[in-house]
Tab-separated table of C-alpha atoms and ligand atoms in Angstrom:
chain	number	residue	atom	x	y	z
J	1	MET	CA	70.113	130.582	94.097
J	2	ARG	CA	72.021	127.766	95.777
J	3	PHE	CA	74.661	128.224	98.496
J	4	ASP	CA	76.882	125.363	99.626
J	5	LEU	CA	78.723	126.062	102.880
J	6	LEU	CA	81.818	124.004	103.750
J	7	THR	CA	82.734	124.181	107.436
J	8	ILE	CA	84.013	122.218	110.417
J	9	PHE	CA	81.362	123.968	112.586
J	10	PRO	CA	78.040	123.400	110.790
J	11	ASP	CA	76.057	124.283	113.940
J	12	LEU	CA	77.168	127.906	113.620
J	13	PHE	CA	74.694	128.232	110.734
J	14	VAL	CA	71.660	126.751	112.487
J	15	SER	CA	69.993	129.806	113.970
J	16	PRO	CA	71.097	132.372	111.335
J	17	LEU	CA	69.320	130.241	108.712
J	18	GLN	CA	66.237	129.628	110.874
J	19	GLU	CA	65.180	133.201	111.548
J	20	GLY	CA	63.588	136.098	109.716
J	21	ILE	CA	63.945	136.924	106.050
J	22	ILE	CA	66.539	134.223	105.304
J	23	SER	CA	64.402	131.451	106.758
J	24	ARG	CA	61.413	132.666	104.715
J	25	ALA	CA	63.554	132.822	101.565
J	26	ILE	CA	64.464	129.158	102.136
J	27	GLN	CA	60.821	128.160	102.738
J	28	ASP	CA	59.761	130.026	99.587
J	29	LYS	CA	62.560	128.285	97.631
J	30	LYS	CA	64.128	131.612	96.623
J	31	ILE	CA	67.386	130.231	98.020
J	32	GLU	CA	68.692	126.808	98.943
J	33	VAL	CA	71.430	126.527	101.581
J	34	VAL	CA	73.303	123.241	101.990
J	35	VAL	CA	75.760	123.002	104.885
J	36	HIS	CA	78.511	120.371	104.627
J	37	ASN	CA	80.677	119.241	107.522
J	38	ILE	CA	84.253	119.027	106.207
J	39	ARG	CA	84.986	116.482	108.931
J	40	ASP	CA	82.629	114.017	107.194
J	41	PHE	CA	85.103	113.983	104.295
J	42	ALA	CA	88.183	113.272	106.414
J	43	VAL	CA	89.573	109.814	105.746
J	44	ASP	CA	91.900	109.025	108.649
J	45	ARG	CA	90.834	107.227	111.816
J	46	HIS	CA	90.517	110.432	113.858
J	47	ALA	CA	88.796	112.418	111.103
J	48	MET	CA	91.487	115.104	111.325
J	49	THR	CA	90.826	118.271	109.328
J	50	ASP	CA	93.963	120.188	110.391
J	51	ASP	CA	97.674	119.493	110.736
J	52	ARG	CA	100.951	121.236	111.648
J	53	PRO	CA	102.556	123.506	109.051
J	54	PHE	CA	105.515	122.158	107.034
J	55	GLY	CA	108.581	124.202	107.959
J	56	GLY	CA	107.342	124.646	111.512
J	57	GLY	CA	105.696	127.582	113.216
J	58	GLU	CA	102.644	128.481	115.222
J	59	GLY	CA	99.143	127.203	114.681
J	60	MET	CA	97.531	124.633	112.436
J	61	VAL	CA	96.642	124.458	108.751
J	62	MET	CA	93.510	122.920	107.230
J	63	LYS	CA	94.449	119.691	105.445
J	64	PRO	CA	93.806	119.658	101.685
J	65	GLU	CA	92.210	116.201	101.210
J	66	PRO	CA	88.986	116.674	103.221
J	67	LEU	CA	88.434	120.074	101.569
J	68	ALA	CA	89.050	118.726	98.057
J	69	SER	CA	86.807	115.766	98.742
J	70	ALA	CA	83.995	118.011	100.087
J	71	LEU	CA	84.338	120.240	97.003
J	72	ALA	CA	84.172	117.177	94.716
J	73	HIS	CA	81.015	116.059	96.522
J	74	VAL	CA	79.376	119.454	95.953
J	75	GLN	CA	80.518	119.402	92.324
J	76	GLU	CA	78.738	116.023	91.892
J	77	GLU	CA	75.542	117.149	93.610
J	78	ALA	CA	75.381	120.447	91.743
J	79	PRO	CA	78.086	121.172	89.160
J	80	GLY	CA	79.424	124.572	88.192
J	81	GLY	CA	79.211	126.687	91.362
J	82	ARG	CA	81.638	129.575	91.911
J	83	VAL	CA	84.031	128.544	94.697
J	84	VAL	CA	84.758	131.353	97.172
J	85	LEU	CA	87.228	131.034	100.037
J	86	LEU	CA	86.503	133.291	103.001
J	87	SER	CA	89.872	134.574	104.114
J	88	PRO	CA	91.317	137.676	105.781
J	89	GLN	CA	93.600	138.077	102.726
J	90	GLY	CA	90.710	138.217	100.269
J	91	ARG	CA	89.229	140.970	98.170
J	92	MET	CA	86.914	143.146	100.277
J	93	PHE	CA	83.218	142.267	100.154
J	94	THR	CA	81.123	145.304	99.184
J	95	GLN	CA	77.549	145.988	98.095
J	96	ARG	CA	78.808	145.982	94.499
J	97	LEU	CA	80.195	142.461	94.940
J	98	ALA	CA	76.945	141.350	96.621
J	99	GLU	CA	75.096	142.552	93.501
J	100	GLU	CA	77.546	140.679	91.244
J	101	PHE	CA	77.167	137.442	93.221
J	102	ALA	CA	73.371	137.837	93.304
J	103	ALA	CA	73.407	137.366	89.520
J	104	LEU	CA	74.927	133.869	89.894
J	105	ASP	CA	73.005	130.597	90.297
J	106	HIS	CA	75.354	128.849	92.691
J	107	LEU	CA	78.031	129.849	95.215
J	108	VAL	CA	80.239	127.436	97.157
J	109	LEU	CA	81.568	129.125	100.297
J	110	VAL	CA	84.602	127.559	101.953
J	111	CYS	CA	85.047	128.578	105.595
J	112	GLY	CA	88.635	128.483	106.775
J	113	ARG	CA	89.679	127.993	110.405
J	114	TYR	CA	93.045	128.038	112.219
J	115	GLU	CA	95.846	129.880	110.395
J	116	GLY	CA	94.310	129.117	106.993
J	117	VAL	CA	93.952	126.384	104.390
J	118	ASP	CA	96.700	124.488	102.581
J	119	GLU	CA	97.981	126.712	99.758
J	120	ARG	CA	97.216	124.053	97.087
J	121	ILE	CA	93.508	124.347	97.857
J	122	ARG	CA	93.656	128.154	97.672
J	123	ALA	CA	95.653	128.115	94.436
J	124	HIS	CA	93.942	125.315	92.490
J	125	PHE	CA	90.461	124.657	93.911
J	126	VAL	CA	89.215	128.149	94.650
J	127	ASP	CA	87.946	130.774	92.170
J	128	GLU	CA	88.290	133.750	94.500
J	129	GLU	CA	89.147	134.820	98.016
J	130	ILE	CA	86.868	137.231	99.861
J	131	SER	CA	87.297	139.103	103.164
J	132	ILE	CA	84.472	140.988	104.874
J	133	GLY	CA	86.710	143.690	106.350
J	134	ASP	CA	89.950	144.573	108.053
J	135	TYR	CA	89.538	142.902	111.422
J	136	ILE	CA	90.396	139.371	112.579
J	137	LEU	CA	87.693	136.740	113.038
J	138	THR	CA	88.176	133.220	114.421
J	139	GLY	CA	87.102	131.667	111.123
J	140	GLY	CA	85.213	132.133	107.879
J	141	GLU	CA	81.748	131.020	109.077
J	142	LEU	CA	80.373	134.382	110.186
J	143	ALA	CA	81.832	135.949	107.041
J	144	ALA	CA	80.125	133.302	104.861
J	145	MET	CA	76.841	134.032	106.628
J	146	VAL	CA	77.320	137.750	105.913
J	147	LEU	CA	77.588	136.895	102.193
J	148	VAL	CA	74.500	134.649	102.273
J	149	ASP	CA	72.529	137.396	104.019
J	150	ALA	CA	73.668	140.336	101.868
J	151	ILE	CA	73.228	138.396	98.600
J	152	SER	CA	69.904	136.721	99.422
J	153	ARG	CA	68.085	139.958	100.229
J	154	LEU	CA	68.919	141.209	96.703
J	155	LEU	CA	67.180	138.273	95.003
J	156	PRO	CA	63.738	138.850	93.471
J	157	GLY	CA	60.902	138.153	95.924
J	158	VAL	CA	63.077	137.856	99.046
J	159	LEU	CA	62.292	141.276	100.530
J	160	GLY	CA	58.784	142.656	100.823
J	161	CYS	CA	58.119	145.910	98.937
J	162	GLU	CA	58.197	147.886	102.218
J	163	ASN	CA	61.922	147.345	102.576
J	164	SER	CA	62.827	147.098	98.932
J	165	ALA	CA	66.527	146.819	98.104
J	166	LEU	CA	66.172	149.810	95.763
J	167	GLN	CA	65.818	152.133	98.767
J	168	ASP	CA	69.052	150.963	100.383
J	169	THR	CA	71.738	153.203	101.729
J	170	PHE	CA	74.301	151.930	99.283
J	171	SER	CA	72.187	151.719	96.147
J	172	ARG	CA	72.063	155.535	96.135
J	173	GLY	CA	75.324	156.096	97.987
J	174	LEU	CA	73.669	158.314	100.620
J	175	LEU	CA	72.933	157.307	104.199
J	176	LYS	CA	69.288	156.972	105.087
J	177	HIS	CA	67.447	159.913	106.639
J	178	PRO	CA	66.420	159.539	110.310
J	179	GLN	CA	63.196	157.589	110.916
J	180	TYR	CA	60.550	158.184	113.584
J	181	THR	CA	57.497	156.274	114.760
J	182	ARG	CA	54.926	156.748	117.521
J	183	PRO	CA	54.739	158.291	120.064
J	184	ARG	CA	54.975	161.858	118.691
J	185	VAL	CA	56.713	162.966	121.899
J	186	PHE	CA	59.139	160.556	123.562
J	187	ALA	CA	61.185	161.447	126.670
J	188	SER	CA	60.307	165.075	125.836
J	189	TYR	CA	61.836	164.780	122.335
J	190	GLU	CA	59.499	165.626	119.458
J	191	VAL	CA	59.195	164.246	115.935
J	192	PRO	CA	60.059	166.912	113.304
J	193	GLU	CA	56.838	168.818	112.466
J	194	VAL	CA	57.127	168.366	108.690
J	195	LEU	CA	56.802	164.571	108.999
J	196	LEU	CA	53.335	165.032	110.551
J	197	SER	CA	52.227	167.593	107.936
J	198	GLY	CA	51.013	165.188	105.234
J	199	ASP	CA	52.785	167.402	102.654
J	200	HIS	CA	54.562	164.707	100.631
J	201	ALA	CA	56.743	167.075	98.612
J	202	ALA	CA	57.920	168.832	101.785
J	203	ILE	CA	58.611	165.449	103.422
J	204	ALA	CA	60.643	164.266	100.418
J	205	GLU	CA	62.668	167.500	100.562
J	206	TRP	CA	63.274	167.171	104.294
J	207	ARG	CA	64.427	163.587	103.802
J	208	LEU	CA	66.848	164.480	101.015
J	209	VAL	CA	68.394	167.260	103.105
J	210	ALA	CA	68.542	165.028	106.200
J	211	SER	CA	70.197	162.237	104.155
J	212	VAL	CA	72.841	164.567	102.798
J	213	ARG	CA	73.527	166.102	106.251
J	214	GLN	CA	73.742	162.634	107.849
J	215	THR	CA	76.161	161.502	105.126
J	216	MET	CA	78.323	164.655	105.471
J	217	LYS	CA	78.550	164.065	109.205
J	218	LEU	CA	79.096	160.280	109.335
J	219	ARG	CA	80.563	159.218	105.954
J	220	PRO	CA	81.806	162.313	104.091
J	221	GLU	CA	83.891	160.170	101.693
J	222	LEU	CA	80.665	158.714	100.214
J	223	LEU	CA	79.529	162.139	98.985
J	224	THR	CA	82.275	162.515	96.378
J	225	LYS	CA	80.702	159.734	94.260
J	226	ILE	CA	77.091	160.899	94.246
J	227	VAL	CA	75.343	162.469	91.282
J	228	PHE	CA	72.493	164.852	92.204
J	229	SER	CA	69.742	165.869	89.784
J	230	PRO	CA	69.330	169.604	88.967
J	231	GLU	CA	66.123	169.550	91.071
J	232	GLU	CA	68.002	168.101	94.067
J	233	ILE	CA	70.810	170.632	93.664
J	234	LYS	CA	68.230	173.442	93.833
J	235	ILE	CA	66.650	172.016	97.000
J	236	LEU	CA	70.014	171.489	98.668
J	237	ARG	CA	71.148	175.042	97.766
J	238	ARG	CA	67.949	176.437	99.346
J	239	HIS	CA	69.082	174.717	102.567
J	240	GLY	CA	72.570	176.153	102.304
J	241	ILE	CA	74.206	172.968	100.970
J	242	THR	CA	76.399	173.360	97.897
J	243	THR	CA	77.316	170.307	95.809
J	244	GLY	CA	80.571	169.763	93.957
X	1	9D3	C1	98.528	135.548	111.679
X	1	9D3	C2	97.887	135.767	110.364
X	1	9D3	N1	96.419	135.778	110.428
X	1	9D3	C3	95.930	136.512	109.223
X	1	9D3	C4	95.643	137.925	109.524
X	1	9D3	C5	95.935	134.406	110.406
X	1	9D3	C6	94.474	134.247	110.405
X	1	9D3	C7	93.650	134.929	111.298
X	1	9D3	C8	92.277	134.729	111.308
X	1	9D3	C9	93.882	133.380	109.513
X	1	9D3	C10	92.512	133.177	109.520
X	1	9D3	C11	91.710	133.839	110.432
X	1	9D3	C12	90.246	133.598	110.456
X	1	9D3	N2	89.523	134.573	109.635
X	1	9D3	C13	88.837	134.221	108.566
X	1	9D3	O1	88.822	133.050	108.220
X	1	9D3	C14	88.155	135.223	107.779
X	1	9D3	C15	88.073	136.645	107.917
X	1	9D3	C16	88.634	137.551	108.868
X	1	9D3	O2	89.341	137.193	109.821
X	1	9D3	N3	88.367	138.878	108.705
X	1	9D3	C17	87.597	139.361	107.697
X	1	9D3	N4	87.058	138.572	106.791
X	1	9D3	C18	87.299	137.231	106.920
X	1	9D3	S1	86.726	136.077	105.871
X	1	9D3	C19	87.415	134.830	106.677
């Protein structure tokens, strides 16, 4: 999958793309990430990418020409990508949307700054607007990187089997059970006995119950959407948990 990132701060992407699973995915050619500096497409003498809003008011607006020209450049290099504007007004990014985007070949992520981009870019050059949540960032770069990260790890061959995407919190809709590693006793706190027992059925049961309890406690709204198998319902009932 190819990602094109349009930004006035290309350096923000340097270390996030050079570490861990994402860097390996790039090396292995599972993903290609091309960062474009919007300023390189500015035409005026000062390479301005922002200007004052028509009608007056606070803040600056990203000028349309450098953005359109950067998008045209990407379109020439690699035609047909889905153009996504990162914006606080956008549709909320969720695991479901990450899965949808992971099925595409090419995403073009436009990172806004200042008070936003000229409306003509949003209306005529962008396929969709995405927000990563209801809080205010200083720009779209970190949000774009969140998309790259969440989408890339879903692509075949990007994760090792040990942390397969199938086991994720949100693929099942339950939070993960607690995890323990050595030492068996830490600061006087012990690892639950069952996890040391080697009884795989008992461990699976303990994990299911722990997952459901953790979800009830931290994210009760997630539980309304989950479908349990008859076997799971029996196990949960034995532990005093009734399912709707
Ligand atoms: C005064 C109106 N503000 C909108 C709430 C203006 C504004 C604030 C912050 C415009 C842009 C920004 C920068 N944020 C993003 O570009 C952004 C973002 C975010 O702030 N929150 C969640 N997701 C995203 S995606 C891009």
